[in-house]
Amino acid sequence: MMEKEQKLEAKYGLFTAISMVIGQVIGSGIFFKVDDVLLSTQGNILAGLVGFIIVGVSVVFGAISMANYAELLPKDGGILNYVNYRFGEKAAYFVGWMYLSLFYPLLTAVLFTVSGIYIAHLCAEFLNFEPTTLHFALIGFINLLIFFTFNIFRPKSSGIFQQFTTVLKVLPLIFIASLGILSLVKGDVEEANNFTYAAENVRENQSLLFLIAASFIPISFAFDGWYIATQISGEIKNSSKNLPKALILGTIAVMVIYISYYMGIVFRMSGEEIVQLKDTYITEFSRKIASDSGALLMQLFIIVSVLVTSNGLLLATIRVPYQFANLKKSRKFLNLDVIEPKTKMPVNSAFLGLGIIIFYIIIYYITNTHPYFTARNFDLSAIPIVFIYLVNGALFIGLFRLFKKNVFSGNRFFKLTMSVIAILGIVVVLFGTASAPNGMIYFIVNLLFIGAGILFMSDNDKNQ
């Protein structure tokens, strides 16, 4: 378990906690993953819709089950602490190692690169050039350095930016969702954009079930992050009651918004068109409904949203090495557990985190440009998502032993049923991932990283 520097003050109410759950999930993922969803489903919009529903329901039931840990450990939140409580220090060490080496830095690298995608395309509106993957990586790298500097020397300014811009991430989603609902009510949906049409026009060499399963990977990325709100459990008033409520209500809200947004998009654009446009589909969608000015405004909204989400992950990534160094089972190196007196920041931790992020930006660039990866539609961002689903699944299974001990309040049968459904949801998503192209590779990479964690475990623990 990580050492605590001071007792945290409970200062957040239920509404703020719900907002944090929604804010952690809704970011850039939904914008740049819809085209990946439809690429996975080979343009079938019905398969994408069913995928959103299945993953969304899985996340909601997962939140209900995770709420048991939030109830039991109201002041010591976070997946790492839950793993430590249920499975012990060695299991917590390996989760901490994966946070350090793979999960947080890889996701951060992906999102900063995505910020480069949207900024490059916005610049292309005014300058005569064709954006390339190299532009995306370089702009993402520059954004990373800017936000890293702010986080080191002006951490309070970074936090204010994070809070102020959260609402901007939700507004365009609600607007687009409303357009879709209005189109449906008015009957202004073309036949090719109709779910019935998609169901009746599955190609002979396709299986709707496999298309749905293939959509789980990008959709899971879009839904990722709901559990991060548990990190601030010690700062939530009446945390044992309000945090579980926030997890459940927040994930339900996200599911409704995401499904509505998806329908709002596919009612106005065909699956084939979205796949062809890739990440710029949202710009062209905005241009269709509100001319060039609408497209420009939407791009600005998305850029802010991506940068907010990227900064949130960066905030975590530069602190993860410090947290890892304070785990009892980890080997001490590079003075990662030292806090610099002037900035009151773990500077060594921050620079190691920065270095790992830069490494993954390069790897992400390679997987998006080298023919070996592009021909196989390899998705680097799927690897950390597989990891967190495995961890959450283990936590949900771990609840059964706790149920036997009667450590929870409330209806035991209800909690048990919810956990069973949550586990089934995890199994469905992981099975769909494993059966999709590259799925087993994502699992193998996770296993290799977990194995590498043995090298950084303290010598005494390796010999036990």
CSV table of C-alpha atoms in Angstrom, one decimal:
chain,number,residue,atom,x,y,z
A,1,MET,CA,0.0,0.0,0.0
A,2,MET,CA,1.3,3.5,-0.8
A,3,GLU,CA,2.4,5.8,1.9
A,4,LYS,CA,0.2,8.8,2.6
A,5,GLU,CA,1.8,12.2,3.2
A,6,GLN,CA,-1.3,13.7,4.9
A,7,LYS,CA,-4.9,13.1,5.7
A,8,LEU,CA,-7.1,14.1,2.9
A,9,GLU,CA,-10.0,16.5,3.6
A,10,ALA,CA,-13.5,15.4,2.5
A,11,LYS,CA,-14.7,18.3,0.4
A,12,TYR,CA,-16.6,16.9,-2.7
A,13,GLY,CA,-20.3,16.2,-2.7
A,14,LEU,CA,-22.3,13.6,-4.7
A,15,PHE,CA,-22.8,15.9,-7.7
A,16,THR,CA,-19.1,16.7,-8.0
A,17,ALA,CA,-18.2,13.0,-7.7
A,18,ILE,CA,-20.7,12.1,-10.5
A,19,SER,CA,-19.2,14.9,-12.6
A,20,MET,CA,-15.7,13.4,-12.0
A,21,VAL,CA,-16.8,10.0,-13.2
A,22,ILE,CA,-18.4,11.5,-16.4
A,23,GLY,CA,-15.4,13.8,-16.9
A,24,GLN,CA,-12.9,11.0,-16.6
A,25,VAL,CA,-14.6,8.9,-19.2
A,26,ILE,CA,-15.9,11.4,-21.7
A,27,GLY,CA,-12.9,12.8,-23.5
A,28,SER,CA,-11.3,12.3,-26.9
A,29,GLY,CA,-12.0,8.5,-27.1
A,30,ILE,CA,-15.5,8.8,-28.3
A,31,PHE,CA,-14.5,11.2,-31.1
A,32,PHE,CA,-11.6,9.3,-32.6
A,33,LYS,CA,-12.9,5.8,-32.0
A,34,VAL,CA,-16.2,5.8,-33.8
A,35,ASP,CA,-14.4,5.3,-37.2
A,36,ASP,CA,-12.4,2.5,-35.6
A,37,VAL,CA,-15.6,0.9,-34.4
A,38,LEU,CA,-17.1,1.0,-37.9
A,39,LEU,CA,-13.8,-0.2,-39.4
A,40,SER,CA,-14.0,-3.2,-37.1
A,41,THR,CA,-17.6,-3.9,-38.0
A,42,GLN,CA,-16.7,-3.4,-41.7
A,43,GLY,CA,-19.1,-0.4,-41.9
A,44,ASN,CA,-22.1,-2.2,-40.3
A,45,ILE,CA,-23.7,0.4,-38.1
A,46,LEU,CA,-26.0,-2.1,-36.3
A,47,ALA,CA,-23.0,-4.1,-35.1
A,48,GLY,CA,-21.5,-0.9,-33.8
A,49,LEU,CA,-24.7,0.0,-31.9
A,50,VAL,CA,-25.0,-3.4,-30.3
A,51,GLY,CA,-21.3,-3.2,-29.4
A,52,PHE,CA,-21.9,0.1,-27.6
A,53,ILE,CA,-24.9,-1.3,-25.7
A,54,ILE,CA,-23.0,-4.5,-24.6
A,55,VAL,CA,-19.9,-2.7,-23.5
A,56,GLY,CA,-21.9,0.1,-21.9
A,57,VAL,CA,-24.0,-2.3,-19.9
A,58,SER,CA,-20.8,-4.2,-18.9
A,59,VAL,CA,-19.3,-1.0,-17.6
A,60,VAL,CA,-22.4,-0.1,-15.6
A,61,PHE,CA,-22.5,-3.5,-13.9
A,62,GLY,CA,-18.8,-3.2,-13.4
A,63,ALA,CA,-19.3,0.1,-11.6
A,64,ILE,CA,-22.0,-1.5,-9.5
A,65,SER,CA,-19.6,-4.3,-8.5
A,66,MET,CA,-16.6,-1.9,-8.0
A,67,ALA,CA,-18.9,0.1,-5.7
A,68,ASN,CA,-18.5,-2.7,-3.2
A,69,TYR,CA,-14.9,-1.9,-2.8
A,70,ALA,CA,-15.7,1.8,-2.6
A,71,GLU,CA,-18.1,1.0,0.3
A,72,LEU,CA,-15.6,-1.2,2.0
A,73,LEU,CA,-12.6,1.2,1.6
A,74,PRO,CA,-14.1,4.6,1.6
A,75,LYS,CA,-10.8,6.4,2.3
A,76,ASP,CA,-8.4,4.3,0.4
A,77,GLY,CA,-9.6,4.3,-3.1
A,78,GLY,CA,-8.1,3.4,-6.4
A,79,ILE,CA,-7.7,0.1,-8.2
A,80,LEU,CA,-4.2,-0.4,-6.8
A,81,ASN,CA,-5.5,-0.2,-3.2
A,82,TYR,CA,-8.4,-2.5,-4.0
A,83,VAL,CA,-6.0,-5.1,-5.4
A,84,ASN,CA,-3.7,-4.7,-2.4
A,85,TYR,CA,-6.6,-5.2,0.0
A,86,ARG,CA,-8.0,-8.3,-1.8
A,87,PHE,CA,-5.0,-10.0,-3.3
A,88,GLY,CA,-2.0,-8.7,-1.3
A,89,GLU,CA,1.1,-6.7,-1.8
A,90,LYS,CA,2.7,-8.8,-4.5
A,91,ALA,CA,-0.4,-8.5,-6.8
A,92,ALA,CA,-0.5,-4.8,-6.1
A,93,TYR,CA,3.2,-4.6,-7.1
A,94,PHE,CA,2.5,-6.1,-10.5
A,95,VAL,CA,-0.5,-3.7,-11.1
A,96,GLY,CA,1.7,-0.8,-10.1
A,97,TRP,CA,4.4,-2.0,-12.5
A,98,MET,CA,1.9,-2.2,-15.4
A,99,TYR,CA,0.7,1.3,-14.5
A,100,LEU,CA,4.3,2.5,-14.7
A,101,SER,CA,5.5,0.6,-17.8
A,102,LEU,CA,2.5,0.3,-20.0
A,103,PHE,CA,-1.0,1.5,-18.9
A,104,TYR,CA,-0.7,5.2,-18.2
A,105,PRO,CA,2.2,6.2,-20.4
A,106,LEU,CA,0.8,4.4,-23.5
A,107,LEU,CA,-2.6,5.9,-23.1
A,108,THR,CA,-1.1,9.3,-22.6
A,109,ALA,CA,1.1,8.9,-25.7
A,110,VAL,CA,-1.9,7.9,-27.8
A,111,LEU,CA,-4.0,10.8,-26.7
A,112,PHE,CA,-1.3,13.4,-27.2
A,113,THR,CA,-0.8,12.0,-30.7
A,114,VAL,CA,-4.6,12.3,-31.2
A,115,SER,CA,-4.3,16.0,-30.2
A,116,GLY,CA,-1.8,16.3,-33.0
A,117,ILE,CA,-4.3,14.8,-35.5
A,118,TYR,CA,-7.0,17.3,-34.8
A,119,ILE,CA,-4.6,20.3,-34.5
A,120,ALA,CA,-2.9,19.3,-37.8
A,121,HIS,CA,-6.2,19.1,-39.6
A,122,LEU,CA,-7.3,22.4,-38.2
A,123,CYS,CA,-4.1,24.0,-39.5
A,124,ALA,CA,-4.7,22.4,-42.8
A,125,GLU,CA,-8.0,24.4,-43.1
A,126,PHE,CA,-5.9,27.6,-43.3
A,127,LEU,CA,-2.6,26.4,-44.7
A,128,ASN,CA,-2.0,24.6,-47.9
A,129,PHE,CA,-0.5,21.2,-46.8
A,130,GLU,CA,-1.6,17.6,-46.3
A,131,PRO,CA,-1.4,16.4,-42.7
A,132,THR,CA,0.7,13.2,-42.2
A,133,THR,CA,1.3,10.8,-39.3
A,134,LEU,CA,4.6,12.5,-38.7
A,135,HIS,CA,2.8,15.9,-38.2
A,136,PHE,CA,0.5,14.2,-35.7
A,137,ALA,CA,3.4,12.7,-33.7
A,138,LEU,CA,5.4,16.0,-33.7
A,139,ILE,CA,2.5,18.2,-32.7
A,140,GLY,CA,1.6,15.7,-30.0
A,141,PHE,CA,5.2,15.7,-28.8
A,142,ILE,CA,5.2,19.5,-28.5
A,143,ASN,CA,1.9,19.5,-26.7
A,144,LEU,CA,3.3,16.9,-24.3
A,145,LEU,CA,6.3,19.1,-23.5
A,146,ILE,CA,4.1,22.2,-23.0
A,147,PHE,CA,1.8,20.4,-20.6
A,148,PHE,CA,4.6,18.6,-18.8
A,149,THR,CA,6.3,22.0,-18.1
A,150,PHE,CA,3.0,23.4,-16.7
A,151,ASN,CA,2.6,20.3,-14.5
A,152,ILE,CA,6.1,20.6,-13.1
A,153,PHE,CA,6.3,24.3,-12.5
A,154,ARG,CA,2.7,25.4,-12.4
A,155,PRO,CA,0.8,22.4,-11.1
A,156,LYS,CA,-2.1,24.6,-9.8
A,157,SER,CA,-2.7,26.2,-13.2
A,158,SER,CA,-2.8,22.7,-14.8
A,159,GLY,CA,-5.5,21.6,-12.2
A,160,ILE,CA,-7.6,24.7,-12.9
A,161,PHE,CA,-7.5,24.1,-16.6
A,162,GLN,CA,-8.6,20.5,-16.0
A,163,GLN,CA,-11.7,21.6,-14.0
A,164,PHE,CA,-12.7,24.6,-16.1
A,165,THR,CA,-12.8,22.7,-19.4
A,166,THR,CA,-14.7,19.5,-18.3
A,167,VAL,CA,-18.1,20.8,-19.3
A,168,LEU,CA,-16.8,21.6,-22.8
A,169,LYS,CA,-16.3,17.9,-23.4
A,170,VAL,CA,-19.9,17.1,-22.9
A,171,LEU,CA,-21.6,19.9,-24.9
A,172,PRO,CA,-20.8,18.7,-28.5
A,173,LEU,CA,-21.8,15.1,-27.7
A,174,ILE,CA,-25.2,16.2,-26.4
A,175,PHE,CA,-25.6,18.5,-29.5
A,176,ILE,CA,-24.9,15.7,-31.9
A,177,ALA,CA,-27.1,13.3,-30.0
A,178,SER,CA,-29.9,15.8,-30.2
A,179,LEU,CA,-29.5,16.1,-34.0
A,180,GLY,CA,-29.8,12.3,-34.3
A,181,ILE,CA,-32.9,12.1,-32.2
A,182,LEU,CA,-34.5,14.9,-34.2
A,183,SER,CA,-33.7,13.2,-37.5
A,184,LEU,CA,-35.3,10.0,-36.2
A,185,VAL,CA,-38.4,11.7,-35.0
A,186,LYS,CA,-38.8,13.6,-38.3
A,187,GLY,CA,-38.1,10.5,-40.4
A,188,ASP,CA,-35.2,12.2,-42.0
A,189,VAL,CA,-32.9,9.2,-42.0
A,190,GLU,CA,-31.8,7.7,-45.3
A,191,GLU,CA,-32.3,3.9,-45.8
A,192,ALA,CA,-28.6,3.1,-45.8
A,193,ASN,CA,-28.3,4.8,-42.4
A,194,ASN,CA,-31.1,2.7,-40.9
A,195,PHE,CA,-30.3,-0.1,-38.4
A,196,THR,CA,-32.9,-2.4,-40.1
A,197,TYR,CA,-31.1,-2.0,-43.4
A,198,ALA,CA,-27.8,-2.8,-41.7
A,199,ALA,CA,-29.3,-6.0,-40.2
A,200,GLU,CA,-30.7,-7.1,-43.5
A,201,ASN,CA,-27.5,-6.4,-45.5
A,202,VAL,CA,-24.9,-8.4,-43.7
A,203,ARG,CA,-22.5,-9.8,-46.4
A,204,GLU,CA,-22.4,-13.5,-47.1
A,205,ASN,CA,-18.8,-13.8,-45.8
A,206,GLN,CA,-19.7,-11.9,-42.6
A,207,SER,CA,-21.2,-12.9,-39.3
A,208,LEU,CA,-23.0,-10.2,-37.3
A,209,LEU,CA,-21.9,-11.7,-34.0
A,210,PHE,CA,-18.2,-11.6,-35.0
A,211,LEU,CA,-18.7,-8.0,-36.3
A,212,ILE,CA,-20.2,-7.1,-32.9
A,213,ALA,CA,-17.3,-8.8,-31.1
A,214,ALA,CA,-14.7,-6.9,-33.2
A,215,SER,CA,-16.2,-3.6,-32.1
A,216,PHE,CA,-15.5,-4.3,-28.4
A,217,ILE,CA,-11.9,-3.1,-28.5
A,218,PRO,CA,-12.3,0.5,-29.7
A,219,ILE,CA,-15.6,0.9,-27.7
A,220,SER,CA,-13.9,-0.3,-24.5
A,221,PHE,CA,-11.2,2.4,-25.1
A,222,ALA,CA,-13.9,5.1,-25.3
A,223,PHE,CA,-15.5,3.9,-22.0
A,224,ASP,CA,-12.3,3.6,-20.2
A,225,GLY,CA,-11.5,5.7,-17.1
A,226,TRP,CA,-14.7,5.4,-15.0
A,227,TYR,CA,-12.8,3.8,-12.1
A,228,ILE,CA,-10.3,6.6,-11.8
A,229,ALA,CA,-12.7,8.6,-9.7
A,230,THR,CA,-12.1,6.0,-6.9
A,231,GLN,CA,-8.6,7.6,-6.5
A,232,ILE,CA,-10.2,10.6,-4.8
A,233,SER,CA,-12.5,8.6,-2.5
A,234,GLY,CA,-10.8,10.1,0.6
A,235,GLU,CA,-11.9,13.6,-0.6
A,236,ILE,CA,-15.6,12.7,-1.1
A,237,LYS,CA,-18.1,13.5,1.7
A,238,ASN,CA,-19.8,10.4,3.1
A,239,SER,CA,-17.6,8.4,0.6
A,240,SER,CA,-19.0,5.0,1.5
A,241,LYS,CA,-22.4,6.0,0.2
A,242,ASN,CA,-21.7,8.8,-2.3
A,243,LEU,CA,-18.8,7.2,-4.3
A,244,PRO,CA,-20.8,4.0,-5.1
A,245,LYS,CA,-23.7,6.2,-6.2
A,246,ALA,CA,-21.4,8.4,-8.3
A,247,LEU,CA,-19.9,5.3,-10.0
A,248,ILE,CA,-23.2,3.9,-10.9
A,249,LEU,CA,-25.0,7.1,-12.0
A,250,GLY,CA,-21.9,8.4,-13.8
A,251,THR,CA,-21.5,5.3,-15.9
A,252,ILE,CA,-25.2,5.2,-16.7
A,253,ALA,CA,-25.0,8.8,-17.9
A,254,VAL,CA,-22.0,8.1,-20.0
A,255,MET,CA,-23.6,5.0,-21.6
A,256,VAL,CA,-26.7,7.0,-22.6
A,257,ILE,CA,-24.6,9.9,-24.0
A,258,TYR,CA,-22.3,7.6,-26.0
A,259,ILE,CA,-25.1,5.6,-27.5
A,260,SER,CA,-27.1,8.7,-28.4
A,261,TYR,CA,-24.0,10.3,-29.9
A,262,TYR,CA,-23.3,7.2,-32.0
A,263,MET,CA,-26.8,7.2,-33.3
A,264,GLY,CA,-26.6,11.0,-34.0
A,265,ILE,CA,-23.6,10.4,-36.2
A,266,VAL,CA,-24.7,7.3,-38.1
A,267,PHE,CA,-28.1,8.7,-38.8
A,268,ARG,CA,-26.4,11.5,-40.8
A,269,MET,CA,-23.4,9.7,-42.3
A,270,SER,CA,-23.0,6.2,-43.7
A,271,GLY,CA,-20.6,3.7,-42.1
A,272,GLU,CA,-18.5,3.6,-45.3
A,273,GLU,CA,-18.2,7.3,-45.3
A,274,ILE,CA,-17.0,7.4,-41.7
A,275,VAL,CA,-14.5,4.7,-42.3
A,276,GLN,CA,-13.1,6.5,-45.3
A,277,LEU,CA,-12.8,9.9,-43.5
A,278,LYS,CA,-11.2,8.2,-40.4
A,279,ASP,CA,-10.6,10.7,-37.5
A,280,THR,CA,-11.8,13.7,-39.6
A,281,TYR,CA,-15.3,12.3,-39.9
A,282,ILE,CA,-16.5,14.6,-37.2
A,283,THR,CA,-15.2,17.7,-39.0
A,284,GLU,CA,-17.1,16.7,-42.2
A,285,PHE,CA,-20.2,15.9,-40.1
A,286,SER,CA,-20.1,19.4,-38.6
A,287,ARG,CA,-19.6,20.9,-42.1
A,288,LYS,CA,-22.7,19.1,-43.3
A,289,ILE,CA,-24.9,20.5,-40.6
A,290,ALA,CA,-23.4,23.9,-40.0
A,291,SER,CA,-21.1,24.8,-42.9
A,292,ASP,CA,-17.4,25.7,-42.4
A,293,SER,CA,-18.0,27.8,-39.3
A,294,GLY,CA,-19.6,24.8,-37.6
A,295,ALA,CA,-16.7,22.5,-38.6
A,296,LEU,CA,-14.2,25.0,-37.2
A,297,LEU,CA,-16.1,25.3,-33.9
A,298,MET,CA,-16.4,21.5,-33.6
A,299,GLN,CA,-12.7,21.1,-34.2
A,300,LEU,CA,-11.9,23.6,-31.4
A,301,PHE,CA,-14.2,21.8,-29.0
A,302,ILE,CA,-12.5,18.5,-29.8
A,303,ILE,CA,-9.0,19.9,-29.5
A,304,VAL,CA,-9.8,21.2,-26.0
A,305,SER,CA,-11.5,17.9,-25.1
A,306,VAL,CA,-8.5,15.9,-26.2
A,307,LEU,CA,-6.0,18.2,-24.4
A,308,VAL,CA,-8.0,18.1,-21.2
A,309,THR,CA,-8.0,14.3,-21.3
A,310,SER,CA,-4.4,14.1,-22.3
A,311,ASN,CA,-3.4,16.4,-19.4
A,312,GLY,CA,-5.5,14.3,-17.0
A,313,LEU,CA,-3.6,11.2,-18.0
A,314,LEU,CA,-0.3,13.1,-17.9
A,315,LEU,CA,-1.0,14.2,-14.3
A,316,ALA,CA,-1.3,10.5,-13.4
A,317,THR,CA,1.6,9.3,-15.5
A,318,ILE,CA,4.2,11.6,-14.0
A,319,ARG,CA,3.2,10.5,-10.5
A,320,VAL,CA,3.0,6.8,-11.1
A,321,PRO,CA,6.7,6.1,-10.8
A,322,TYR,CA,6.7,7.8,-7.4
A,323,GLN,CA,3.7,5.7,-6.3
A,324,PHE,CA,5.4,2.5,-7.7
A,325,ALA,CA,8.6,3.3,-5.8
A,326,ASN,CA,6.6,3.5,-2.5
A,327,LEU,CA,5.1,0.0,-3.0
A,328,LYS,CA,6.7,-2.4,-0.5
A,329,LYS,CA,7.5,-5.0,-3.0
A,330,SER,CA,9.3,-2.7,-5.5
A,331,ARG,CA,13.0,-2.3,-5.9
A,332,LYS,CA,14.2,1.3,-5.3
A,333,PHE,CA,15.9,3.0,-8.2
A,334,LEU,CA,16.5,6.4,-9.7
A,335,ASN,CA,15.4,8.1,-6.5
A,336,LEU,CA,11.8,7.9,-7.8
A,337,ASP,CA,10.4,8.4,-4.2
A,338,VAL,CA,12.1,11.8,-3.7
A,339,ILE,CA,10.0,14.9,-3.7
A,340,GLU,CA,11.7,18.1,-4.9
A,341,PRO,CA,11.3,20.8,-2.1
A,342,LYS,CA,10.7,23.8,-4.3
A,343,THR,CA,8.0,22.5,-6.6
A,344,LYS,CA,6.8,19.8,-4.1
A,345,MET,CA,6.7,17.4,-7.1
A,346,PRO,CA,8.4,14.0,-7.5
A,347,VAL,CA,10.6,15.4,-10.3
A,348,ASN,CA,12.6,12.2,-11.0
A,349,SER,CA,9.3,10.3,-11.3
A,350,ALA,CA,8.0,13.0,-13.6
A,351,PHE,CA,10.9,12.8,-16.0
A,352,LEU,CA,10.9,9.0,-16.1
A,353,GLY,CA,7.2,9.2,-16.9
A,354,LEU,CA,7.9,11.7,-19.7
A,355,GLY,CA,10.6,9.5,-21.1
A,356,ILE,CA,8.3,6.5,-21.3
A,357,ILE,CA,5.5,8.6,-22.9
A,358,ILE,CA,7.9,9.8,-25.6
A,359,PHE,CA,9.0,6.2,-26.2
A,360,TYR,CA,5.4,5.2,-26.8
A,361,ILE,CA,4.7,8.2,-29.1
A,362,ILE,CA,7.5,6.8,-31.3
A,363,ILE,CA,6.1,3.2,-31.1
A,364,TYR,CA,2.6,4.5,-31.9
A,365,TYR,CA,4.0,6.4,-34.9
A,366,ILE,CA,5.7,3.2,-36.1
A,367,THR,CA,2.5,1.1,-35.7
A,368,ASN,CA,0.5,3.7,-37.7
A,369,THR,CA,3.0,3.9,-40.6
A,370,HIS,CA,4.8,0.5,-41.0
A,371,PRO,CA,3.0,-1.7,-43.5
A,372,TYR,CA,3.2,-4.7,-41.2
A,373,PHE,CA,1.0,-3.1,-38.6
A,374,THR,CA,-1.2,-1.0,-40.9
A,375,ALA,CA,-2.1,-4.0,-43.1
A,376,ARG,CA,-3.3,-5.8,-40.0
A,377,ASN,CA,-5.2,-2.8,-38.5
A,378,PHE,CA,-3.0,-3.1,-35.3
A,379,ASP,CA,-4.4,-1.0,-32.5
A,380,LEU,CA,-1.7,-0.2,-29.9
A,381,SER,CA,-4.2,1.5,-27.6
A,382,ALA,CA,-6.0,-1.9,-27.2
A,383,ILE,CA,-3.2,-3.3,-25.1
A,384,PRO,CA,-3.7,-1.3,-21.9
A,385,ILE,CA,-7.5,-1.8,-22.2
A,386,VAL,CA,-7.0,-5.6,-22.1
A,387,PHE,CA,-4.9,-5.2,-19.0
A,388,ILE,CA,-7.5,-3.1,-17.1
A,389,TYR,CA,-10.3,-5.5,-18.0
A,390,LEU,CA,-8.3,-8.4,-16.7
A,391,VAL,CA,-7.6,-6.5,-13.4
A,392,ASN,CA,-11.2,-5.4,-13.0
A,393,GLY,CA,-12.4,-9.0,-13.7
A,394,ALA,CA,-10.1,-10.3,-11.0
A,395,LEU,CA,-11.5,-7.8,-8.5
A,396,PHE,CA,-15.0,-8.8,-9.4
A,397,ILE,CA,-14.2,-12.5,-8.9
A,398,GLY,CA,-12.5,-11.6,-5.7
A,399,LEU,CA,-15.7,-10.2,-4.3
A,400,PHE,CA,-17.2,-13.8,-3.8
A,401,ARG,CA,-14.8,-14.6,-1.0
A,402,LEU,CA,-15.8,-11.3,0.7
A,403,PHE,CA,-19.4,-12.1,0.3
A,404,LYS,CA,-18.9,-15.3,2.2
A,405,LYS,CA,-17.4,-13.2,5.1
A,406,ASN,CA,-20.5,-11.0,5.2
A,407,VAL,CA,-18.4,-7.8,5.2
A,408,PHE,CA,-20.9,-5.8,3.1
A,409,SER,CA,-24.1,-4.1,4.2
A,410,GLY,CA,-27.3,-4.3,2.0
A,411,ASN,CA,-28.9,-7.1,0.1
A,412,ARG,CA,-26.3,-9.9,-0.3
A,413,PHE,CA,-28.2,-11.7,-3.1
A,414,PHE,CA,-28.5,-8.4,-5.1
A,415,LYS,CA,-24.7,-7.7,-4.8
A,416,LEU,CA,-23.9,-11.3,-5.7
A,417,THR,CA,-26.1,-11.2,-8.8
A,418,MET,CA,-24.6,-7.8,-9.9
A,419,SER,CA,-21.1,-9.2,-9.6
A,420,VAL,CA,-22.0,-12.3,-11.6
A,421,ILE,CA,-23.4,-10.1,-14.4
A,422,ALA,CA,-20.3,-7.9,-14.2
A,423,ILE,CA,-18.0,-10.9,-14.6
A,424,LEU,CA,-20.1,-12.1,-17.6
A,425,GLY,CA,-19.7,-8.7,-19.1
A,426,ILE,CA,-15.9,-8.8,-18.7
A,427,VAL,CA,-15.8,-12.3,-20.2
A,428,VAL,CA,-17.9,-11.3,-23.2
A,429,VAL,CA,-15.7,-8.2,-23.9
A,430,LEU,CA,-12.4,-10.2,-23.4
A,431,PHE,CA,-13.7,-13.1,-25.5
A,432,GLY,CA,-14.7,-10.7,-28.3
A,433,THR,CA,-11.3,-9.1,-28.0
A,434,ALA,CA,-9.4,-12.4,-28.2
A,435,SER,CA,-11.5,-13.5,-31.2
A,436,ALA,CA,-10.9,-10.3,-33.1
A,437,PRO,CA,-7.9,-9.7,-35.4
A,438,ASN,CA,-4.7,-9.1,-33.3
A,439,GLY,CA,-6.7,-9.9,-30.2
A,440,MET,CA,-4.3,-12.7,-28.9
A,441,ILE,CA,-1.3,-10.5,-29.6
A,442,TYR,CA,-2.7,-7.8,-27.2
A,443,PHE,CA,-3.0,-10.5,-24.5
A,444,ILE,CA,0.5,-11.8,-25.1
A,445,VAL,CA,2.0,-8.4,-24.9
A,446,ASN,CA,0.4,-7.9,-21.5
A,447,LEU,CA,1.8,-11.2,-20.3
A,448,LEU,CA,5.3,-10.3,-21.5
A,449,PHE,CA,5.1,-7.0,-19.6
A,450,ILE,CA,3.8,-8.6,-16.4
A,451,GLY,CA,6.7,-11.1,-16.7
A,452,ALA,CA,9.2,-8.2,-17.1
A,453,GLY,CA,8.0,-6.8,-13.8
A,454,ILE,CA,9.9,-9.5,-12.0
A,455,LEU,CA,13.1,-7.7,-12.8
A,456,PHE,CA,12.0,-4.6,-10.8
A,457,MET,CA,10.8,-6.5,-7.8
A,458,SER,CA,12.9,-6.3,-4.6
A,459,ASP,CA,15.4,-9.2,-4.3
A,460,ASN,CA,13.9,-10.5,-1.1
A,461,ASP,CA,10.5,-10.9,-2.7
A,462,LYS,CA,11.8,-12.7,-5.8
A,463,ASN,CA,13.3,-15.4,-3.6
A,464,GLN,CA,10.1,-16.0,-1.7
